[in-house]
Amino acid sequence: MNDAASAPTPAPAPRRARVRAPELIGKGGWLNTGGKDLSLSDLRGRIAILDFWTFCCINCLHVLDELRELEEKHRDTVVIIGVHSPKFVHEAEHAAVVDAVERYQVHHPVLDDPELATWKQYAVRAWPTLVVIDPEGYIVAQHAGEGHAHAIARLVEELEAEHEAKGTLRRGDGPYVAPEPVAGALRFPGKALLLPSGNLLVSDSTRHQLVELAADGESVVRRIGSGERGFAGDSFSEPQGLALLPDGKVVVADTVNHALRTYDPATGQVETVAGTGRQWWQGSPTSGPALEVDLSSPWDVAWWQGRVWIAMAGVHQLWTWDPQAGTVGVAAGTTNEGLLDGPAAEAWFAQPSGLAAAGDRLWIADSETSALRYVEAGDEGYVIKSAVGTGLFDFGHRDGDAAQALLQHPLGVTALPDGSVAVCDTYNHALRRFDPATGQVSTLATDLREPSDAVLVGEDIVVVESARHRLTRLRLPEEAVRVDAVAHRTQRAATEVAPGTIRLDVVFQAPSGQKLDTRYGPSTRLLVSSTPPELLADGEGAGTDLFRELALNPDVTEGVLHVSAMAASCDDDPANEYPACHVHQQDWGVPVRVTADGAARLPLVLAGMDAEG
């Protein structure tokens, strides 16, 4: 039988906009290629997916995990290229990018672009952004945010069929070259906990284990977990936060499994107590039986006021788990990303990543706003307040009065015996101190490589030096170190917009084979606000259209537009009673500057291509 003769005629290729992809350039060079520089010509014949990411960004880490299955399934036709595009000054350091590629197990080539050269060439406006390039070197799709893996998988299959038929698809091994493995007791440890025995328990995040160390902080007593990424049995996936429960068990933030686990040091037993293993999406339940509610990248945990509080980094909220009732629920935050104090239900966070209980306060390291914040009980419920930090775009290393002090992406916070708190100021490689009694911020220690947590051991403080793969014991100094002040703002260039009224367009095209899900009402949502609030004279608030006329205040010439968009799409098959549905979601913080010759339209691509771009 002649297979070629009987094969069905391929369906006609869908018509797509054809925009030539700009070259890939980055001053930091290439990683995971065995020392070879890549160009677009090297990728010709393959489907290339550019992943614009930065390692501070939890949404970027989610996308790395979303892409793993696609990367494996289409390894002979698809090349994923990570384009590392930094937000923070520390992220522009090449050594830090090298560390992050190993830390998060990135198994594809990465271009280190510290000056955002390729980011600008591709007109990217948000972390993360995915750009799909066909085998002939043309851009065929762009997606911002999370939740697009299914759409890209469908597009990849269409491109494979189309270019196989045209003879322009080239199969084979990709350009990825794995680095040599490194030995050592720990590899990018995340958090630590002092056990009642005097030993230290450490989350060895990159190796997906917990490690119990002797009191010296170096000798390995035992390892907990298979060491392979997983959710069954005692396996973990990039575990982070640890907290001791009253019954002697340890609760573990099993971050990439989107779950809480408990570990019993007496028996070695590991048990799942909250989460389903699936990531929470908008519209999912926000409270209920702990094992039936999805979570999103829990990064730290703390026992406070009879419950476990959870720094839910993936949705910019605080949740709680009640072990007695067996329930979880949102305790603070709206899922909007930013810094906004007030009643817990109305507050905004940005990747809360560290927690420390101290009497009537729960301290929070709010990493993306480079802020130290806290929860306290008020007459009408919990209230969120900020001690240090002003928002998403201001950071640095400045001591002194808390109102003008600066941190840079802190991941850990530790309550000290005198009522002050130590902050693991991660991207400043420092241990800082805030004293509520004086309102002063000081520096306790420097030259700590990406400190991510610290625990008190007697009169010492033991710091997790994540990027040096070790615990470092320090004597708490009576006097702080003086550090010359350094202030930074994110290096992203502001978008120039016209004065008066501008049109905001969120571009969304449902993936092939899907349509907007209108079964239960509007399938799209748009929320707009600004910093400062006075920037917008009109146009803020929530709505269901993905476009909005924004009136700018003539007295404010620059600021940040905060835009949150969501669209739900389902399989377009009338015969399927239960079509598969997907949520596409992204938050943008767009720095803008009002100029006479600025643009009157601001397009933000959620999924698809901007026809007017």
Coordinates of C-alpha atoms in Angstrom, one line a residue:
M1 CA 0.0 0.0 0.0
N2 CA 1.3 3.4 -1.0
D3 CA 1.0 5.6 2.1
A4 CA 1.9 8.8 0.2
A5 CA -0.8 8.2 -2.3
S6 CA -3.5 7.6 0.3
A7 CA -2.5 10.4 2.7
P8 CA -5.2 13.1 3.1
T9 CA -4.5 16.5 1.5
P10 CA -3.3 18.9 4.2
A11 CA -5.8 21.6 5.2
P12 CA -5.0 25.0 3.8
A13 CA -2.7 27.0 6.1
P14 CA -4.5 29.7 8.1
R15 CA -3.7 33.3 7.0
R16 CA -1.5 35.0 9.5
A17 CA 0.2 38.4 9.7
R18 CA 3.8 38.1 8.6
V19 CA 6.2 40.3 10.5
R20 CA 9.9 39.7 10.2
A21 CA 11.5 38.9 13.5
P22 CA 14.3 41.2 14.7
E23 CA 17.7 39.8 15.4
L24 CA 18.5 38.5 18.9
I25 CA 21.1 40.7 20.7
G26 CA 22.2 40.9 24.3
K27 CA 25.3 42.3 25.8
G28 CA 25.5 39.4 28.4
G29 CA 25.8 36.7 25.7
W30 CA 24.4 33.2 25.6
L31 CA 23.9 30.5 28.2
N32 CA 23.1 26.8 27.8
T33 CA 24.7 26.7 24.3
G34 CA 28.1 25.3 25.0
G35 CA 29.7 28.7 24.5
K36 CA 28.1 29.3 21.0
D37 CA 26.4 32.5 20.1
L38 CA 23.1 32.0 18.3
S39 CA 21.3 34.1 15.7
L40 CA 17.9 33.8 14.0
S41 CA 19.5 32.2 11.0
D42 CA 20.6 29.3 13.3
L43 CA 16.9 28.7 14.1
R44 CA 15.7 28.8 10.5
G45 CA 13.5 25.7 9.8
R46 CA 12.5 25.4 13.5
I47 CA 9.6 27.0 15.4
A48 CA 11.2 29.4 17.9
I49 CA 9.4 30.6 21.0
L50 CA 11.0 33.6 22.7
D51 CA 10.3 33.8 26.4
F52 CA 11.0 37.3 27.7
W53 CA 11.5 36.7 31.5
T54 CA 13.3 38.0 34.5
F55 CA 14.1 35.8 37.5
C56 CA 12.4 38.0 40.1
C57 CA 9.0 37.6 38.5
I58 CA 6.7 34.8 39.8
N59 CA 4.6 34.9 36.7
C60 CA 7.8 34.2 34.6
L61 CA 8.5 31.2 36.8
H62 CA 5.0 29.9 36.2
V63 CA 5.6 30.2 32.5
L64 CA 8.8 28.3 32.7
D65 CA 6.9 25.4 34.3
E66 CA 4.0 25.8 31.7
L67 CA 6.5 25.4 28.9
R68 CA 8.3 22.2 30.1
E69 CA 5.7 19.8 28.6
L70 CA 5.7 21.6 25.3
E71 CA 9.5 21.7 25.3
E72 CA 9.7 18.0 25.7
K73 CA 6.9 17.0 23.4
H74 CA 8.2 19.0 20.4
R75 CA 11.9 18.8 21.1
D76 CA 12.7 18.1 17.4
T77 CA 10.8 21.0 16.0
V78 CA 10.6 23.7 18.7
V79 CA 13.4 25.8 20.1
I80 CA 12.6 27.8 23.2
I81 CA 14.9 30.8 23.7
G82 CA 14.8 32.6 27.1
V83 CA 15.5 36.3 26.7
H84 CA 16.4 37.5 30.2
S85 CA 15.3 41.1 30.5
P86 CA 16.0 42.5 34.0
K87 CA 13.8 44.7 36.2
F88 CA 16.2 45.1 39.1
V89 CA 19.8 46.2 39.0
H90 CA 21.0 42.9 40.5
E91 CA 19.2 41.0 37.7
A92 CA 21.5 42.7 35.2
E93 CA 24.5 41.0 36.7
H94 CA 25.6 38.1 34.4
A95 CA 26.6 35.9 37.3
A96 CA 23.1 36.3 38.8
V97 CA 21.5 35.2 35.5
V98 CA 23.8 32.2 35.4
D99 CA 22.6 31.3 38.9
A100 CA 19.0 31.8 38.0
V101 CA 19.2 29.5 35.0
E102 CA 20.5 26.7 37.2
R103 CA 18.2 27.6 40.1
Y104 CA 15.0 27.3 38.1
Q105 CA 16.3 24.4 35.9
V106 CA 16.0 26.2 32.6
H107 CA 16.7 23.6 29.9
H108 CA 16.9 25.7 26.8
P109 CA 19.2 28.5 25.5
V110 CA 19.1 31.8 27.3
L111 CA 20.1 35.2 25.9
D112 CA 21.3 37.6 28.7
D113 CA 20.0 41.0 27.6
P114 CA 20.9 43.4 30.5
E115 CA 20.3 46.5 28.5
L116 CA 16.8 45.3 27.2
A117 CA 18.0 45.6 23.6
T118 CA 16.0 42.7 22.3
W119 CA 13.0 43.6 24.6
K120 CA 12.9 47.0 22.8
Q121 CA 13.3 45.5 19.3
Y122 CA 10.2 43.3 20.0
A123 CA 8.2 46.2 21.7
V124 CA 7.7 44.0 24.8
R125 CA 5.8 45.7 27.6
A126 CA 5.4 43.0 30.2
W127 CA 7.0 40.1 32.0
P128 CA 6.5 37.4 30.9
T129 CA 5.8 37.8 27.2
L130 CA 6.0 34.9 24.7
V131 CA 6.7 35.5 21.0
V132 CA 6.3 32.7 18.4
I133 CA 8.5 32.8 15.3
D134 CA 7.7 30.5 12.4
P135 CA 10.4 28.4 10.5
E136 CA 10.8 31.1 7.9
G137 CA 11.7 33.8 10.5
Y138 CA 8.4 35.6 10.8
I139 CA 6.5 36.5 14.1
V140 CA 3.1 34.8 14.1
A141 CA 1.9 35.4 17.7
Q142 CA 2.6 37.2 20.9
H143 CA 1.2 36.4 24.3
A144 CA 1.6 38.3 27.6
G145 CA 1.2 36.7 31.0
E146 CA 0.4 33.2 32.0
G147 CA -2.0 30.5 30.8
H148 CA -1.1 30.5 27.1
A149 CA 0.6 27.1 26.9
H150 CA -2.5 25.3 25.4
A151 CA -2.8 28.0 22.7
I152 CA 0.8 27.9 21.8
A153 CA 0.7 24.1 21.7
R154 CA -2.2 24.3 19.2
L155 CA -0.3 26.9 17.1
V156 CA 2.9 24.7 17.1
E157 CA 0.9 21.8 15.7
E158 CA -0.5 24.0 13.0
L159 CA 2.9 25.4 12.1
E160 CA 4.4 21.9 12.0
A161 CA 1.8 20.7 9.6
E162 CA 1.9 23.9 7.4
H163 CA 5.7 24.0 7.1
E164 CA 6.1 20.2 6.8
A165 CA 3.8 20.5 3.7
K166 CA 5.9 23.5 2.4
G167 CA 9.2 21.8 3.0
T168 CA 10.4 24.5 5.3
L169 CA 10.4 22.5 8.6
R170 CA 13.7 21.2 9.8
R171 CA 13.6 18.5 12.4
G172 CA 16.5 17.5 14.7
D173 CA 18.4 18.3 17.9
G174 CA 18.2 21.8 19.2
P175 CA 21.1 24.1 20.3
Y176 CA 20.7 23.4 24.0
V177 CA 23.8 22.2 25.8
A178 CA 23.4 21.2 29.4
P179 CA 25.9 22.6 31.9
E180 CA 28.0 20.3 34.1
P181 CA 26.3 19.3 37.4
V182 CA 27.8 20.7 40.6
A183 CA 28.3 18.8 43.8
G184 CA 27.6 20.2 47.3
A185 CA 25.3 19.6 50.4
L186 CA 22.9 22.4 49.3
R187 CA 22.0 24.0 45.9
F188 CA 20.1 27.3 46.1
P189 CA 18.5 26.7 49.5
G190 CA 15.4 28.8 50.1
K191 CA 14.3 28.9 53.7
A192 CA 15.5 27.5 57.1
L193 CA 13.9 26.5 60.4
L194 CA 15.4 25.8 63.8
L195 CA 14.1 22.4 65.1
P196 CA 13.5 21.7 68.8
S197 CA 16.5 19.3 68.6
G198 CA 18.8 22.2 67.8
N199 CA 19.3 21.0 64.2
L200 CA 18.4 23.1 61.2
L201 CA 15.9 22.1 58.5
V202 CA 16.5 23.7 55.1
S203 CA 14.5 23.7 51.9
D204 CA 17.0 22.7 49.3
S205 CA 14.8 24.2 46.5
T206 CA 16.7 23.3 43.3
R207 CA 17.1 19.7 44.4
H208 CA 13.4 19.4 45.5
Q209 CA 14.3 18.2 49.0
L210 CA 14.4 19.2 52.6
V211 CA 17.8 18.8 54.3
E212 CA 18.3 18.4 58.0
L213 CA 21.6 19.8 59.1
A214 CA 23.4 19.3 62.4
A215 CA 23.7 22.3 64.8
D216 CA 26.9 23.3 63.0
G217 CA 24.8 24.2 59.9
E218 CA 27.0 22.1 57.7
S219 CA 26.8 18.4 58.5
V220 CA 24.0 16.6 56.7
V221 CA 21.8 14.5 59.1
R222 CA 19.2 13.4 56.6
R223 CA 17.5 14.3 53.3
I224 CA 13.8 14.3 52.9
G225 CA 12.3 13.8 49.5
S226 CA 13.2 11.8 46.3
G227 CA 15.3 14.6 44.9
E228 CA 13.2 14.5 41.7
R229 CA 10.5 17.0 40.9
G230 CA 7.1 15.4 41.9
F231 CA 4.0 15.5 44.1
A232 CA 3.5 11.8 45.0
G233 CA 4.9 10.3 48.2
D234 CA 7.6 12.4 49.8
S235 CA 8.6 14.2 46.5
F236 CA 8.6 18.0 46.4
S237 CA 8.9 20.6 43.7
E238 CA 11.0 23.6 44.6
P239 CA 10.0 23.8 48.2
Q240 CA 10.5 27.1 50.1
G241 CA 8.9 28.2 53.4
L242 CA 9.0 26.2 56.6
A243 CA 7.1 26.7 59.9
L244 CA 6.9 24.7 63.1
L245 CA 3.4 23.7 64.2
P246 CA 2.3 23.3 67.8
D247 CA 2.2 19.5 67.4
G248 CA 5.9 19.3 66.4
K249 CA 5.3 18.8 62.7
V250 CA 6.7 21.2 60.1
V251 CA 4.5 22.8 57.4
V252 CA 6.2 23.2 54.1
A253 CA 5.4 25.6 51.3
D254 CA 5.7 23.2 48.3
T255 CA 5.9 26.1 45.9
V256 CA 5.8 24.7 42.4
N257 CA 3.3 22.0 43.5
H258 CA 1.0 24.8 44.7
A259 CA 0.5 23.0 47.9
L260 CA 1.2 22.8 51.6
R261 CA 2.8 19.6 52.9
T262 CA 3.7 18.6 56.5
Y263 CA 6.8 16.8 57.5
D264 CA 7.0 14.9 60.8
P265 CA 10.6 14.9 62.1
A266 CA 9.7 12.0 64.5
T267 CA 8.5 9.6 61.8
G268 CA 9.7 11.1 58.5
Q269 CA 6.2 11.1 57.2
V270 CA 5.3 13.6 54.5
E271 CA 1.6 14.5 54.0
T272 CA -0.3 16.9 51.8
V273 CA -2.6 19.1 53.9
A274 CA -3.7 21.9 51.4
G275 CA -3.8 22.4 47.7
T276 CA -4.6 20.1 44.8
G277 CA -1.4 20.4 42.9
R278 CA -3.1 22.7 40.4
Q279 CA -2.4 26.4 40.1
W280 CA -5.2 28.8 41.2
W281 CA -6.8 30.9 38.4
Q282 CA -9.3 33.8 38.5
G283 CA -12.8 32.4 39.1
S284 CA -11.5 29.4 41.2
P285 CA -12.7 29.1 44.8
T286 CA -10.9 31.3 47.3
S287 CA -11.9 29.3 50.4
G288 CA -13.1 25.9 51.4
P289 CA -11.8 22.4 52.3
A290 CA -8.0 22.7 52.2
L291 CA -7.5 19.7 49.9
E292 CA -10.1 20.9 47.4
V293 CA -8.9 24.5 46.8
D294 CA -6.2 25.3 44.4
L295 CA -3.2 27.5 45.6
S296 CA -0.7 29.5 43.7
S297 CA 3.0 29.4 44.4
P298 CA 3.0 29.5 48.2
W299 CA 6.4 31.0 49.1
D300 CA 6.5 31.2 52.9
V301 CA 4.5 30.1 55.9
A302 CA 4.2 31.3 59.5
W303 CA 2.2 30.2 62.6
W304 CA 0.3 33.2 63.9
Q305 CA -2.9 33.7 65.9
G306 CA -3.8 30.0 65.8
R307 CA -3.5 29.5 62.0
V308 CA -0.8 29.1 59.3
W309 CA -0.4 32.2 57.3
I310 CA 0.7 31.7 53.7
A311 CA 2.6 34.2 51.5
M312 CA 0.8 33.3 48.3
A313 CA 3.3 34.9 45.9
G314 CA 1.6 33.7 42.8
V315 CA -1.5 35.8 43.3
H316 CA -0.1 38.6 45.5
Q317 CA -2.2 37.7 48.5
L318 CA -2.0 36.3 52.0
W319 CA -4.0 33.2 52.7
T320 CA -4.5 31.1 55.9
W321 CA -4.7 27.4 56.6
D322 CA -6.6 26.3 59.7
P323 CA -5.3 22.8 60.7
Q324 CA -8.2 22.3 63.1
A325 CA -11.0 23.0 60.7
G326 CA -9.1 21.7 57.6
T327 CA -9.9 24.8 55.6
V328 CA -8.0 27.5 53.6
G329 CA -9.1 31.0 52.5
V330 CA -7.9 34.4 51.5
A331 CA -6.9 36.6 54.4
A332 CA -5.6 39.7 52.6
G333 CA -5.1 41.1 49.1
T334 CA -7.2 41.5 46.0
T335 CA -4.8 39.8 43.5
N336 CA -3.9 43.2 42.1
E337 CA -0.1 43.7 42.1
G338 CA 1.2 46.8 43.8
L339 CA 1.5 48.5 47.2
L340 CA -1.7 49.6 48.7
D341 CA -2.3 49.7 52.5
G342 CA -5.6 49.5 54.3
P343 CA -8.2 46.9 55.3
A344 CA -6.9 43.5 54.5
A345 CA -9.6 42.8 51.8
E346 CA -8.6 45.9 49.9
A347 CA -4.8 45.8 50.2
W348 CA -2.5 45.2 47.3
F349 CA 0.7 43.1 47.5
A350 CA 3.4 42.2 45.0
Q351 CA 4.8 38.7 45.5
P352 CA 4.9 38.4 49.3
S353 CA 7.8 36.1 49.9
G354 CA 8.7 36.1 53.6
L355 CA 6.8 36.0 56.8
A356 CA 7.7 36.4 60.5
A357 CA 5.3 36.4 63.5
A358 CA 6.1 38.8 66.3
G359 CA 3.4 39.2 68.9
D360 CA 0.6 41.3 67.5
R361 CA 2.2 41.8 64.1
L362 CA 2.9 39.5 61.2
W363 CA 5.8 41.0 59.2
I364 CA 5.9 40.6 55.4
A365 CA 8.8 40.8 52.9
D366 CA 6.9 42.1 49.9
S367 CA 9.5 41.4 47.2
E368 CA 8.4 43.1 44.0
T369 CA 7.6 46.4 45.8
S370 CA 11.0 46.1 47.7
A371 CA 8.9 46.7 50.8
L372 CA 8.7 45.6 54.5
R373 CA 5.0 45.5 55.5
Y374 CA 3.0 44.0 58.3
V375 CA -0.5 42.8 59.3
E376 CA -2.0 43.8 62.6
A377 CA -5.5 43.4 64.1
G378 CA -7.7 46.4 64.1
D379 CA -11.1 47.1 65.6
E380 CA -12.8 46.0 62.4
G381 CA -10.5 43.2 61.3
Y382 CA -6.9 42.9 60.0
V383 CA -5.2 46.0 58.5
I384 CA -2.1 46.1 56.2
K385 CA 0.5 48.7 56.8
S386 CA 3.9 49.5 55.2
A387 CA 7.1 50.2 57.2
V388 CA 9.6 50.6 54.3
G389 CA 9.0 50.8 50.5
T390 CA 6.9 52.9 48.2
G391 CA 6.0 50.8 45.1
L392 CA 6.9 48.6 42.2
F393 CA 9.5 50.9 40.6
D394 CA 11.6 52.3 43.4
F395 CA 14.4 50.3 45.0
G396 CA 18.0 50.6 46.1
H397 CA 20.2 50.5 49.3
R398 CA 19.5 53.5 51.5
D399 CA 19.6 53.5 55.3
G400 CA 18.1 56.1 57.7
D401 CA 14.5 57.2 58.2
A402 CA 12.1 54.5 57.0
A403 CA 10.1 57.0 54.9
Q404 CA 13.0 57.4 52.5
A405 CA 14.9 54.1 53.1
L406 CA 15.2 51.6 50.2
L407 CA 15.5 47.9 49.8
Q408 CA 15.9 45.7 46.7
H409 CA 13.7 42.7 46.3
P410 CA 13.7 41.3 49.9
L411 CA 12.7 37.6 50.3
G412 CA 13.0 37.0 54.1
V413 CA 12.1 38.7 57.4
T414 CA 13.1 37.6 60.9
A415 CA 11.7 39.0 64.2
L416 CA 14.6 40.0 66.6
P417 CA 14.4 39.8 70.4
D418 CA 14.5 43.6 70.9
G419 CA 11.3 44.1 68.8
S420 CA 13.1 45.1 65.6
V421 CA 13.1 43.0 62.5
A422 CA 15.9 41.7 60.2
V423 CA 15.3 41.8 56.5
C424 CA 17.1 39.6 54.0
D425 CA 17.6 42.3 51.4
T426 CA 18.2 39.7 48.7
Y427 CA 19.2 41.7 45.7
N428 CA 21.4 44.0 47.8
H429 CA 23.2 41.0 49.2
A430 CA 22.7 42.4 52.7
L431 CA 21.0 41.9 56.0
R432 CA 19.1 45.0 57.0
R433 CA 17.3 46.0 60.2
F434 CA 14.1 48.0 60.8
D435 CA 13.5 49.4 64.3
P436 CA 9.8 50.3 64.8
A437 CA 10.7 52.2 68.0
T438 CA 12.8 54.7 66.1
G439 CA 11.6 54.3 62.5
Q440 CA 15.2 53.8 61.4
V441 CA 16.6 51.3 58.8
S442 CA 20.2 50.2 59.1
T443 CA 22.5 47.6 57.6
L444 CA 23.6 44.7 59.8
A445 CA 25.8 42.8 57.2
T446 CA 26.9 43.0 53.6
D447 CA 28.6 40.6 51.2
L448 CA 25.9 38.0 51.6
R449 CA 25.1 36.4 48.2
E450 CA 21.3 36.5 47.7
P451 CA 20.2 36.0 51.3
S452 CA 16.7 34.5 51.3
D453 CA 16.0 33.8 55.0
A454 CA 17.5 34.0 58.4
V455 CA 16.8 32.2 61.8
L456 CA 17.9 33.1 65.3
V457 CA 20.1 30.5 67.0
G458 CA 21.0 31.7 70.5
E459 CA 22.7 35.1 70.2
D460 CA 23.6 34.4 66.5
I461 CA 21.6 34.8 63.4
V462 CA 22.0 32.1 60.7
V463 CA 21.5 33.4 57.2
V464 CA 20.6 31.3 54.1
E465 CA 23.0 32.5 51.5
S466 CA 21.0 31.1 48.6
A467 CA 23.5 31.9 45.8
R468 CA 26.5 30.6 47.8
H469 CA 24.6 27.4 48.6
R470 CA 25.3 27.6 52.3
L471 CA 24.2 28.8 55.8
T472 CA 26.3 31.6 57.3
R473 CA 26.3 32.2 61.0
L474 CA 26.7 35.9 62.1
R475 CA 26.9 37.4 65.6
L476 CA 24.2 40.1 65.8
P477 CA 26.2 43.3 65.9
E478 CA 25.6 45.9 68.5
E479 CA 26.2 48.6 65.9
A480 CA 25.2 48.5 62.3
V481 CA 27.4 48.9 59.2
R482 CA 27.2 52.2 57.4
V483 CA 26.6 51.8 53.6
D484 CA 26.7 54.6 51.1
A485 CA 23.2 55.3 49.8
V486 CA 22.3 54.0 46.4
A487 CA 18.9 54.6 44.8
H488 CA 17.5 53.0 41.7
R489 CA 14.4 53.0 39.5
T490 CA 13.5 50.3 37.0
Q491 CA 15.4 50.9 33.8
R492 CA 12.4 50.3 31.6
A493 CA 11.8 53.4 29.4
A494 CA 8.6 55.2 29.8
T495 CA 6.0 55.0 27.0
E496 CA 5.3 58.5 25.6
V497 CA 1.6 59.2 25.4
A498 CA -0.3 62.2 24.1
P499 CA -2.0 64.7 26.5
G500 CA -5.7 64.6 26.9
T501 CA -7.5 61.4 26.1
I502 CA -5.8 58.2 24.9
R503 CA -7.3 54.9 23.9
L504 CA -6.2 51.8 25.8
D505 CA -6.5 48.6 23.7
V506 CA -5.9 45.2 25.2
V507 CA -5.4 42.9 22.2
F508 CA -6.9 39.4 22.6
Q509 CA -7.5 36.9 19.9
A510 CA -8.9 33.5 21.0
P511 CA -6.6 30.6 20.1
S512 CA -7.4 28.6 17.1
G513 CA -10.3 26.3 17.7
Q514 CA -11.6 28.3 20.6
K515 CA -14.0 31.2 21.2
L516 CA -14.8 33.6 24.0
D517 CA -16.7 31.8 26.8
T518 CA -20.0 33.8 27.1
R519 CA -22.1 31.1 28.7
Y520 CA -22.2 32.8 32.1
G521 CA -22.0 36.4 31.1
P522 CA -19.0 38.5 29.9
S523 CA -15.9 36.5 29.4
T524 CA -13.5 39.5 29.6
R525 CA -12.5 41.8 32.4
L526 CA -10.4 45.0 32.5
L527 CA -9.2 46.9 35.6
V528 CA -7.3 50.2 35.3
S529 CA -5.7 52.4 38.0
S530 CA -2.7 54.6 38.2
T531 CA 0.2 55.8 40.4
P532 CA -0.1 58.5 41.4
P533 CA -3.9 58.2 41.4
E534 CA -4.1 61.8 40.1
L535 CA -2.6 60.7 36.8
L536 CA -6.1 59.6 35.6
A537 CA -8.8 62.2 35.4
D538 CA -11.2 59.5 34.1
G539 CA -11.1 55.9 33.0
E540 CA -10.1 54.1 36.2
G541 CA -12.0 51.2 37.6
A542 CA -13.4 47.8 36.4
G543 CA -15.3 46.9 33.2
T544 CA -15.9 44.1 30.8
D545 CA -14.6 45.6 27.6
L546 CA -11.0 45.2 26.7
F547 CA -10.7 48.8 25.6
R548 CA -11.0 52.0 27.5
E549 CA -10.8 55.8 26.9
L550 CA -8.4 57.2 29.5
A551 CA -8.5 60.9 30.3
L552 CA -5.1 62.1 31.6
N553 CA -4.8 64.9 34.2
P554 CA -3.1 67.8 32.5
D555 CA -1.3 68.7 35.8
V556 CA 0.5 65.3 36.0
T557 CA 3.1 64.6 33.4
E558 CA 4.3 61.1 34.3
G559 CA 3.3 58.1 36.3
V560 CA 2.4 54.4 36.0
L561 CA -0.7 52.9 34.5
H562 CA -1.8 49.7 36.2
V563 CA -3.8 47.5 33.8
S564 CA -5.2 44.0 34.7
A565 CA -6.9 42.0 31.9
M566 CA -8.5 38.6 31.8
A567 CA -10.2 36.7 29.0
A568 CA -11.7 33.2 29.1
S569 CA -12.0 31.0 26.0
C570 CA -13.4 27.6 25.4
D571 CA -13.1 24.9 22.7
D572 CA -15.5 25.9 19.8
D573 CA -17.2 22.5 19.3
P574 CA -21.0 22.5 19.6
A575 CA -21.1 18.8 19.9
N576 CA -19.0 18.9 23.1
E577 CA -21.2 19.4 26.1
Y578 CA -18.2 20.0 28.4
P579 CA -15.6 22.0 26.3
A580 CA -12.2 22.6 27.8
C581 CA -11.8 26.3 28.9
H582 CA -8.8 28.4 29.6
V583 CA -8.2 31.7 31.4
H584 CA -5.7 34.2 29.9
Q585 CA -4.6 36.8 32.4
Q586 CA -1.9 39.5 32.7
D587 CA -1.1 42.5 34.9
W588 CA 0.8 45.4 33.3
G589 CA 2.6 48.3 35.1
V590 CA 3.3 50.7 32.3
P591 CA 5.4 53.8 33.0
V592 CA 4.1 56.6 30.9
R593 CA 5.3 60.2 30.2
V594 CA 3.0 62.8 28.7
T595 CA 4.5 64.5 25.7
A596 CA 3.1 66.7 22.9
D597 CA 4.1 64.2 20.2
G598 CA 3.2 61.1 22.2
A599 CA 0.9 58.2 21.0
A600 CA -2.9 58.6 21.3
R601 CA -3.3 54.8 21.5
L602 CA -1.7 52.4 24.0
P603 CA -1.9 48.8 22.8
L604 CA -1.2 45.9 25.2
V605 CA -1.1 42.4 23.7
L606 CA -2.7 39.7 25.8
A607 CA -2.8 37.2 23.0
G608 CA -2.4 37.4 19.3
M609 CA -1.1 40.2 17.1
D610 CA -1.9 43.9 17.2
A611 CA -3.4 44.6 13.7
E612 CA -2.8 48.3 14.1
G613 CA 0.8 47.9 15.4

